[in-house]
Structure formats: C-alpha cells, structure tokens
mmCIF file of C-alpha atoms and ligand atoms in Angstrom:
data_model
loop_
_atom_site.group_PDB
_atom_site.id
_atom_site.type_symbol
_atom_site.label_atom_id
_atom_site.label_comp_id
_atom_site.label_asym_id
_atom_site.label_seq_id
_atom_site.Cartn_x
_atom_site.Cartn_y
_atom_site.Cartn_z
ATOM 1 C CA MET A 1 4.692 -17.956 -16.812
ATOM 2 C CA ARG A 2 2.132 -14.919 -16.224
ATOM 3 C CA ILE A 3 -1.463 -15.493 -17.755
ATOM 4 C CA TYR A 4 -3.830 -12.881 -18.217
ATOM 5 C CA ARG A 5 -6.980 -13.820 -18.674
ATOM 6 C CA GLU A 6 -8.646 -11.450 -21.245
ATOM 7 C CA LYS A 7 -12.871 -11.485 -21.850
ATOM 8 C CA ASP A 8 -12.107 -11.480 -25.757
ATOM 9 C CA TYR A 9 -10.108 -11.296 -28.595
ATOM 10 C CA GLU A 10 -10.547 -7.090 -28.599
ATOM 11 C CA ALA A 11 -9.360 -6.829 -24.895
ATOM 12 C CA MET A 12 -6.647 -10.095 -25.476
ATOM 13 C CA SER A 13 -5.943 -7.877 -28.327
ATOM 14 C CA ARG A 14 -4.957 -4.191 -26.385
ATOM 15 C CA ARG A 15 -3.144 -6.120 -23.080
ATOM 16 C CA ALA A 16 -0.833 -7.553 -25.778
ATOM 17 C CA ALA A 17 -0.661 -4.326 -27.688
ATOM 18 C CA GLN A 18 0.450 -2.682 -24.101
ATOM 19 C CA ILE A 19 3.030 -5.343 -23.300
ATOM 20 C CA ILE A 20 5.008 -4.853 -26.777
ATOM 21 C CA ALA A 21 4.326 -0.724 -26.520
ATOM 22 C CA GLY A 22 5.668 -1.091 -22.743
ATOM 23 C CA GLU A 23 9.006 -2.994 -24.391
ATOM 24 C CA ILE A 24 9.393 0.214 -26.916
ATOM 25 C CA VAL A 25 8.851 2.402 -24.588
ATOM 26 C CA HIS A 26 11.475 1.255 -21.942
ATOM 27 C CA ASN A 27 13.873 0.047 -24.776
ATOM 28 C CA PRO A 28 13.325 2.257 -27.672
ATOM 29 C CA ALA A 29 15.751 0.479 -29.502
ATOM 30 C CA CYS A 30 14.336 -3.293 -28.996
ATOM 31 C CA VAL A 31 14.369 -6.392 -31.164
ATOM 32 C CA LEU A 32 10.970 -7.061 -31.906
ATOM 33 C CA GLY A 33 9.947 -10.648 -32.715
ATOM 34 C CA LEU A 34 6.918 -10.286 -34.967
ATOM 35 C CA ALA A 35 4.304 -13.008 -35.959
ATOM 36 C CA THR A 36 1.302 -12.902 -38.586
ATOM 37 C CA GLY A 37 -2.136 -14.656 -38.966
ATOM 38 C CA SER A 38 -5.229 -13.688 -37.162
ATOM 39 C CA THR A 39 -4.174 -13.180 -33.542
ATOM 40 C CA PRO A 40 -1.753 -10.003 -33.996
ATOM 41 C CA GLU A 41 -3.741 -8.633 -36.288
ATOM 42 C CA GLY A 42 -5.762 -6.490 -33.138
ATOM 43 C CA ALA A 43 -2.378 -5.896 -31.237
ATOM 44 C CA TYR A 44 -1.172 -4.403 -34.399
ATOM 45 C CA ARG A 45 -4.056 -2.242 -35.204
ATOM 46 C CA TYR A 46 -3.950 -0.486 -31.638
ATOM 47 C CA LEU A 47 0.123 -0.184 -31.943
ATOM 48 C CA VAL A 48 -0.492 2.139 -35.044
ATOM 49 C CA ASP A 49 -3.551 4.048 -33.204
ATOM 50 C CA TRP A 50 -0.577 4.689 -30.431
ATOM 51 C CA TYR A 51 1.901 5.699 -33.334
ATOM 52 C CA LYS A 52 -0.577 7.632 -35.017
ATOM 53 C CA GLN A 53 -1.182 9.916 -31.426
ATOM 54 C CA GLY A 54 2.077 9.977 -30.475
ATOM 55 C CA LEU A 55 2.647 7.603 -27.787
ATOM 56 C CA ILE A 56 5.630 5.078 -29.354
ATOM 57 C CA SER A 57 7.976 4.995 -31.642
ATOM 58 C CA PHE A 58 9.358 2.181 -34.271
ATOM 59 C CA GLN A 59 12.334 4.732 -35.165
ATOM 60 C CA ASP A 60 15.094 2.546 -33.561
ATOM 61 C CA VAL A 61 12.631 -0.964 -33.092
ATOM 62 C CA LEU A 62 14.393 -3.878 -35.226
ATOM 63 C CA SER A 63 12.213 -6.358 -36.130
ATOM 64 C CA VAL A 64 12.591 -9.642 -37.086
ATOM 65 C CA ASN A 65 9.478 -12.368 -38.056
ATOM 66 C CA LEU A 66 9.063 -15.715 -37.547
ATOM 67 C CA ASP A 67 8.043 -17.536 -41.306
ATOM 68 C CA GLU A 68 7.646 -16.639 -44.484
ATOM 69 C CA TYR A 69 5.525 -19.301 -46.964
ATOM 70 C CA VAL A 70 7.972 -20.984 -49.502
ATOM 71 C CA GLY A 71 7.301 -19.538 -52.982
ATOM 72 C CA LEU A 72 5.333 -16.581 -52.142
ATOM 73 C CA ALA A 73 7.188 -13.273 -53.393
ATOM 74 C CA PRO A 74 6.782 -10.203 -51.017
ATOM 75 C CA SER A 75 4.196 -8.093 -53.205
ATOM 76 C CA HIS A 76 1.556 -11.399 -52.934
ATOM 77 C CA ASP A 77 -1.020 -10.251 -50.674
ATOM 78 C CA GLN A 78 -0.821 -13.642 -48.688
ATOM 79 C CA SER A 79 3.235 -13.460 -47.965
ATOM 80 C CA TYR A 80 3.839 -12.417 -44.758
ATOM 81 C CA ARG A 81 5.751 -9.648 -45.728
ATOM 82 C CA TYR A 82 2.758 -8.422 -47.451
ATOM 83 C CA PHE A 83 0.925 -8.827 -44.306
ATOM 84 C CA MET A 84 3.453 -6.790 -41.890
ATOM 85 C CA GLN A 85 3.316 -3.826 -44.216
ATOM 86 C CA SER A 86 -0.043 -4.276 -44.261
ATOM 87 C CA ASN A 87 -0.786 -4.332 -40.825
ATOM 88 C CA LEU A 88 1.767 -2.403 -39.271
ATOM 89 C CA PHE A 89 4.908 -1.311 -40.974
ATOM 90 C CA ASP A 90 3.200 1.040 -43.428
ATOM 91 C CA HIS A 91 1.650 2.741 -40.597
ATOM 92 C CA VAL A 92 4.615 3.459 -38.569
ATOM 93 C CA ASP A 93 7.727 4.815 -38.298
ATOM 94 C CA ILE A 94 9.674 2.053 -38.271
ATOM 95 C CA ALA A 95 12.874 2.104 -41.138
ATOM 96 C CA ALA A 96 12.509 -0.505 -43.842
ATOM 97 C CA GLU A 97 15.949 -2.000 -43.644
ATOM 98 C CA ASN A 98 15.540 -2.473 -40.047
ATOM 99 C CA THR A 99 12.608 -4.942 -40.847
ATOM 100 C CA ARG A 100 13.531 -9.009 -41.285
ATOM 101 C CA VAL A 101 10.942 -11.264 -42.891
ATOM 102 C CA PRO A 102 12.392 -14.565 -44.245
ATOM 103 C CA ASP A 103 12.993 -14.189 -47.994
ATOM 104 C CA GLY A 104 10.368 -16.718 -50.073
ATOM 105 C CA LEU A 105 11.507 -16.845 -53.007
ATOM 106 C CA THR A 106 15.040 -17.538 -51.803
ATOM 107 C CA LYS A 107 17.347 -19.427 -53.949
ATOM 108 C CA ASP A 108 19.669 -20.726 -51.259
ATOM 109 C CA PRO A 109 17.217 -22.215 -48.195
ATOM 110 C CA GLU A 110 20.198 -23.267 -46.553
ATOM 111 C CA THR A 111 22.387 -20.232 -46.469
ATOM 112 C CA PHE A 112 19.563 -17.937 -46.311
ATOM 113 C CA CYS A 113 18.445 -19.852 -42.978
ATOM 114 C CA GLN A 114 21.968 -19.796 -41.443
ATOM 115 C CA GLU A 115 22.134 -16.230 -42.234
ATOM 116 C CA TYR A 116 18.628 -15.589 -40.642
ATOM 117 C CA ASP A 117 20.222 -17.128 -37.250
ATOM 118 C CA ALA A 118 23.450 -15.044 -37.178
ATOM 119 C CA TYR A 119 21.574 -11.950 -37.830
ATOM 120 C CA ILE A 120 19.614 -12.846 -34.757
ATOM 121 C CA ARG A 121 22.704 -13.379 -33.069
ATOM 122 C CA SER A 122 24.122 -10.247 -34.164
ATOM 123 C CA VAL A 123 21.837 -8.119 -33.083
ATOM 124 C CA GLY A 124 21.686 -10.127 -29.533
ATOM 125 C CA TYR A 125 18.857 -11.981 -29.908
ATOM 126 C CA VAL A 126 15.255 -10.933 -29.695
ATOM 127 C CA SER A 127 13.812 -8.571 -26.862
ATOM 128 C CA LEU A 128 10.107 -9.455 -27.367
ATOM 129 C CA GLN A 129 9.057 -12.146 -29.359
ATOM 130 C CA LEU A 130 5.239 -12.010 -30.458
ATOM 131 C CA LEU A 131 3.797 -15.628 -30.772
ATOM 132 C CA GLY A 132 0.336 -17.232 -31.914
ATOM 133 C CA ILE A 133 -0.275 -20.652 -31.904
ATOM 134 C CA GLY A 134 -1.533 -23.546 -34.069
ATOM 135 C CA ARG A 135 -4.717 -25.789 -33.371
ATOM 136 C CA ASN A 136 -1.868 -28.698 -33.340
ATOM 137 C CA GLY A 137 0.926 -26.768 -30.909
ATOM 138 C CA HIS A 138 2.861 -25.066 -33.565
ATOM 139 C CA ILE A 139 4.906 -22.150 -32.949
ATOM 140 C CA GLY A 140 5.960 -19.838 -35.807
ATOM 141 C CA PHE A 141 5.800 -22.963 -38.294
ATOM 142 C CA ASN A 142 7.250 -25.274 -36.306
ATOM 143 C CA GLU A 143 5.183 -28.443 -36.870
ATOM 144 C CA PRO A 144 5.047 -31.428 -34.382
ATOM 145 C CA GLY A 145 7.384 -33.743 -35.151
ATOM 146 C CA ASP A 146 9.449 -36.498 -33.472
ATOM 147 C CA HIS A 147 12.213 -33.760 -32.219
ATOM 148 C CA PHE A 148 12.947 -29.426 -31.877
ATOM 149 C CA VAL A 149 14.218 -28.059 -34.566
ATOM 150 C CA LYS A 150 16.795 -25.273 -33.062
ATOM 151 C CA GLN A 151 17.481 -23.504 -36.343
ATOM 152 C CA THR A 152 15.738 -21.580 -39.096
ATOM 153 C CA HIS A 153 14.733 -24.142 -41.654
ATOM 154 C CA VAL A 154 12.249 -25.156 -44.470
ATOM 155 C CA VAL A 155 9.189 -26.928 -42.357
ATOM 156 C CA ASP A 156 6.528 -28.810 -44.779
ATOM 157 C CA LEU A 157 3.828 -27.500 -43.222
ATOM 158 C CA ALA A 158 0.813 -30.111 -41.735
ATOM 159 C CA GLU A 159 -2.160 -30.715 -43.162
ATOM 160 C CA SER A 160 -3.687 -29.442 -40.600
ATOM 161 C CA THR A 161 -2.180 -26.240 -40.814
ATOM 162 C CA ILE A 162 -2.522 -26.191 -44.732
ATOM 163 C CA ASP A 163 -6.268 -26.530 -43.686
ATOM 164 C CA ALA A 164 -6.346 -24.094 -41.231
ATOM 165 C CA ASN A 165 -4.394 -21.651 -43.363
ATOM 166 C CA ALA A 166 -7.139 -22.521 -46.601
ATOM 167 C CA ARG A 167 -9.149 -19.385 -45.268
ATOM 168 C CA PHE A 168 -6.739 -16.800 -46.626
ATOM 169 C CA PHE A 169 -6.424 -18.491 -50.414
ATOM 170 C CA ALA A 170 -8.981 -19.109 -52.807
ATOM 171 C CA THR A 171 -8.540 -22.690 -52.957
ATOM 172 C CA ARG A 172 -7.035 -25.264 -50.498
ATOM 173 C CA ASP A 173 -4.593 -25.887 -53.568
ATOM 174 C CA ASP A 174 -3.210 -22.346 -53.593
ATOM 175 C CA VAL A 175 -1.505 -22.784 -49.942
ATOM 176 C CA PRO A 176 1.902 -23.295 -50.223
ATOM 177 C CA LYS A 177 2.941 -26.712 -48.760
ATOM 178 C CA GLN A 178 5.780 -25.056 -47.286
ATOM 179 C CA ALA A 179 7.517 -21.952 -45.595
ATOM 180 C CA ILE A 180 10.475 -20.979 -43.432
ATOM 181 C CA SER A 181 10.608 -20.838 -39.984
ATOM 182 C CA MET A 182 12.230 -19.609 -37.204
ATOM 183 C CA GLY A 183 13.436 -22.604 -35.201
ATOM 184 C CA ILE A 184 12.974 -22.427 -31.411
ATOM 185 C CA GLY A 185 16.610 -22.172 -30.667
ATOM 186 C CA ALA A 186 15.694 -18.016 -31.822
ATOM 187 C CA ILE A 187 12.159 -18.291 -30.139
ATOM 188 C CA MET A 188 13.919 -20.074 -26.645
ATOM 189 C CA GLY A 189 16.689 -17.680 -27.270
ATOM 190 C CA ALA A 190 14.536 -14.532 -26.872
ATOM 191 C CA LYS A 191 14.240 -12.586 -23.799
ATOM 192 C CA LYS A 192 10.817 -12.765 -23.449
ATOM 193 C CA VAL A 193 8.172 -14.519 -24.882
ATOM 194 C CA LEU A 194 4.579 -12.934 -25.668
ATOM 195 C CA LEU A 195 2.215 -16.000 -26.563
ATOM 196 C CA CYS A 196 -1.521 -14.859 -27.587
ATOM 197 C CA ALA A 197 -4.312 -17.410 -28.343
ATOM 198 C CA SER A 198 -7.927 -16.599 -28.892
ATOM 199 C CA GLY A 199 -10.863 -18.700 -29.717
ATOM 200 C CA GLU A 200 -11.708 -21.936 -27.992
ATOM 201 C CA GLU A 201 -10.152 -23.502 -31.292
ATOM 202 C CA LYS A 202 -6.841 -22.595 -29.443
ATOM 203 C CA ALA A 203 -8.065 -24.104 -26.540
ATOM 204 C CA ASP A 204 -6.741 -27.483 -26.538
ATOM 205 C CA ALA A 205 -3.468 -26.553 -27.764
ATOM 206 C CA ILE A 206 -3.562 -23.846 -25.140
ATOM 207 C CA CYS A 207 -3.937 -26.278 -22.396
ATOM 208 C CA SER A 208 -1.325 -29.136 -23.789
ATOM 209 C CA SER A 209 1.352 -26.308 -23.910
ATOM 210 C CA LEU A 210 0.677 -24.967 -20.824
ATOM 211 C CA CYS A 211 0.337 -28.177 -18.780
ATOM 212 C CA GLY A 212 1.163 -30.847 -21.419
ATOM 213 C CA PRO A 213 4.093 -32.839 -21.345
ATOM 214 C CA ILE A 214 7.182 -30.990 -23.014
ATOM 215 C CA THR A 215 7.019 -32.962 -26.125
ATOM 216 C CA PRO A 216 8.029 -31.894 -30.067
ATOM 217 C CA LYS A 217 4.467 -33.274 -30.289
ATOM 218 C CA CYS A 218 3.098 -29.989 -29.137
ATOM 219 C CA PRO A 219 5.648 -27.356 -29.989
ATOM 220 C CA GLY A 220 4.623 -25.195 -27.636
ATOM 221 C CA SER A 221 4.743 -26.789 -24.787
ATOM 222 C CA ILE A 222 8.768 -25.755 -25.010
ATOM 223 C CA LEU A 223 7.533 -22.443 -23.537
ATOM 224 C CA GLN A 224 7.355 -24.370 -20.107
ATOM 225 C CA LEU A 225 11.517 -23.730 -19.988
ATOM 226 C CA HIS A 226 11.072 -20.484 -20.787
ATOM 227 C CA PRO A 227 12.045 -18.384 -18.056
ATOM 228 C CA ASN A 228 9.947 -15.429 -18.926
ATOM 229 C CA VAL A 229 6.535 -15.840 -20.862
ATOM 230 C CA VAL A 230 3.507 -14.224 -20.882
ATOM 231 C CA LEU A 231 0.358 -15.721 -22.180
ATOM 232 C CA VAL A 232 -2.684 -13.099 -22.718
ATOM 233 C CA ALA A 233 -5.679 -15.189 -24.221
ATOM 234 C CA ASP A 234 -9.179 -14.968 -23.747
ATOM 235 C CA GLU A 235 -11.408 -16.685 -22.006
ATOM 236 C CA ALA A 236 -12.050 -19.388 -24.881
ATOM 237 C CA ALA A 237 -8.603 -20.188 -25.302
ATOM 238 C CA LEU A 238 -8.094 -20.561 -21.597
ATOM 239 C CA SER A 239 -11.116 -22.537 -21.429
ATOM 240 C CA LYS A 240 -9.449 -25.963 -20.928
ATOM 241 C CA VAL A 241 -6.738 -25.304 -18.619
ATOM 242 C CA PRO A 242 -7.712 -26.315 -15.246
ATOM 243 C CA ALA A 243 -8.723 -23.570 -12.932
ATOM 244 C CA GLY A 244 -5.486 -24.013 -10.076
ATOM 245 C CA VAL A 245 -3.331 -22.894 -12.938
ATOM 246 C CA ILE A 246 -4.577 -19.967 -13.691
ATOM 247 C CA ALA A 247 -4.134 -17.750 -10.495
HETATM 248 P P1 LIG B 1 -3.610 -17.505 -36.548
HETATM 249 O O1 LIG B 1 -2.418 -18.765 -36.546
HETATM 250 O O2 LIG B 1 -3.463 -16.434 -35.266
HETATM 251 O O3 LIG B 1 -4.357 -17.189 -37.884
HETATM 252 O O4 LIG B 1 -4.821 -18.108 -35.416
HETATM 253 C C1 LIG B 1 -1.687 -18.863 -35.461
HETATM 254 C C2 LIG B 1 -0.845 -20.251 -35.750
HETATM 255 O O5 LIG B 1 -1.244 -20.752 -36.587
HETATM 256 O O6 LIG B 1 0.417 -19.474 -35.505
#
C-alpha cells in the first residue's frame, strides 16, 4: 500500500484528484468507481477545474458509483445521484449513459443488484475505485458485520452511519435506513483502489483498516489484501497509525 500523508483536506483533495486525473490521462476509456460524501467533494472540484482548463476529458470514461440510499429519487438533493450530478457530472463532458449510480427506487432490488454486478463484470471491472471510509470502518455502505458481502446488496445502515449522515438531512428521522451498496467483491476486483480520509474522526477507522486484524467488523481492513491500494490521508486521519507503518 502506498500512503500519501497530506497536510490537510485541501492537500488530500488535490493529491486524490491528481491520481484520478492520471488514470484518465493514462487510460481515457477507464472505468472510474466513484464515491460520495464529504471526503471526495474537494477532489471533484479539482477535476472540474482541470476539465475546464482543457487538461482532462471524461468523453470516454465510464463511471460506476458505490452506493445509493433506498427510497431517494435521483432528484432528491441528498440522493447520491444528485450529489454526482451537482459535484461532477453536470460540469464535465461525461456522457449521461456512461454513468451508473444504484437506483434507490428500484422495485426489484435483488434483480437490480445482480444486474449492477453483471454490468461491472461486463466492463472488465473498475480501473480505479475511489473510496472514503466511515468512522466505523465501512467502505461503500458495507457496514461492520459477521461476514464480508461480496455482491451488490441492500444494507441496513448502522446507527452510527445514520448519526454521521444526519448532518445532511433536516432531522435524523429523515435519514434513509437502508442503502444499496456495491459489495466487497467489486471493490476488491478493482485494479486500483484510492482510499481517502480526512479528519481526526477517521483516525481509528484508518488505523484499524491498515494495522488491525482483517475482519468484517472493520470492512476497510479487507484492503490489506488488495495488491494495489493508494491511501491519501491528511495528518489528522493518520494520527493513530504507528510511525513505522508510514514510510
Ligand atoms: P464522508 O463519508 O466522506 O462524508 O466522511 C465517508 C463514508 O462514510 O464512507
């Protein structure tokens, strides 16, 4: 695992954007696995800037997102489809039909999830998977549990995740209780994983993911078995990782 230790959120965002842009330049028809939440917002801002400067193009890029809340329409301002449109897709030249975000309104989640995985297989898996991490170690919405779930699936969100995400909704009761999440299989199938973290509240999750036992109780720990992970984190998020681990 390569670790970039950045000063703060801004530096983390720029470094993450450089790695994503590098993938696009190197492989213009790459498959980007994309994430939502506070962590990647800054990186998307850099990518939009660089697109506007003519430095990168998303013309041939395919994207597939990690997750979506069950019950939220794409037009809901807290849906992850809405997030992707407003933070990235609406500002760059990616073709609408080349973007995939799980359908939070699907009437048949089981078939939907199977088809989502089939799509990921059909495009040869993700070239670069961007990941944030939850305070509880979740990646995508793969919450801590007794086993790793390989397939895309419907997840009951952990109470701690609902608490953490309540900041985006009018009240805690408005936070959806379920999500559709890409499974560990598709994440581990990605050729490269770019894990990003900022802030002290992520320090335990990063420390456990890097140095703790590989266990579904900390889903991020599975990344210890991925051969090509880049971690971009700020000093606060790395503050609990023992010195020897960061070369
Ligand atoms: P955040 O969420 O980027 O909003 O902190 C990350 C996550 O929960 O995976």
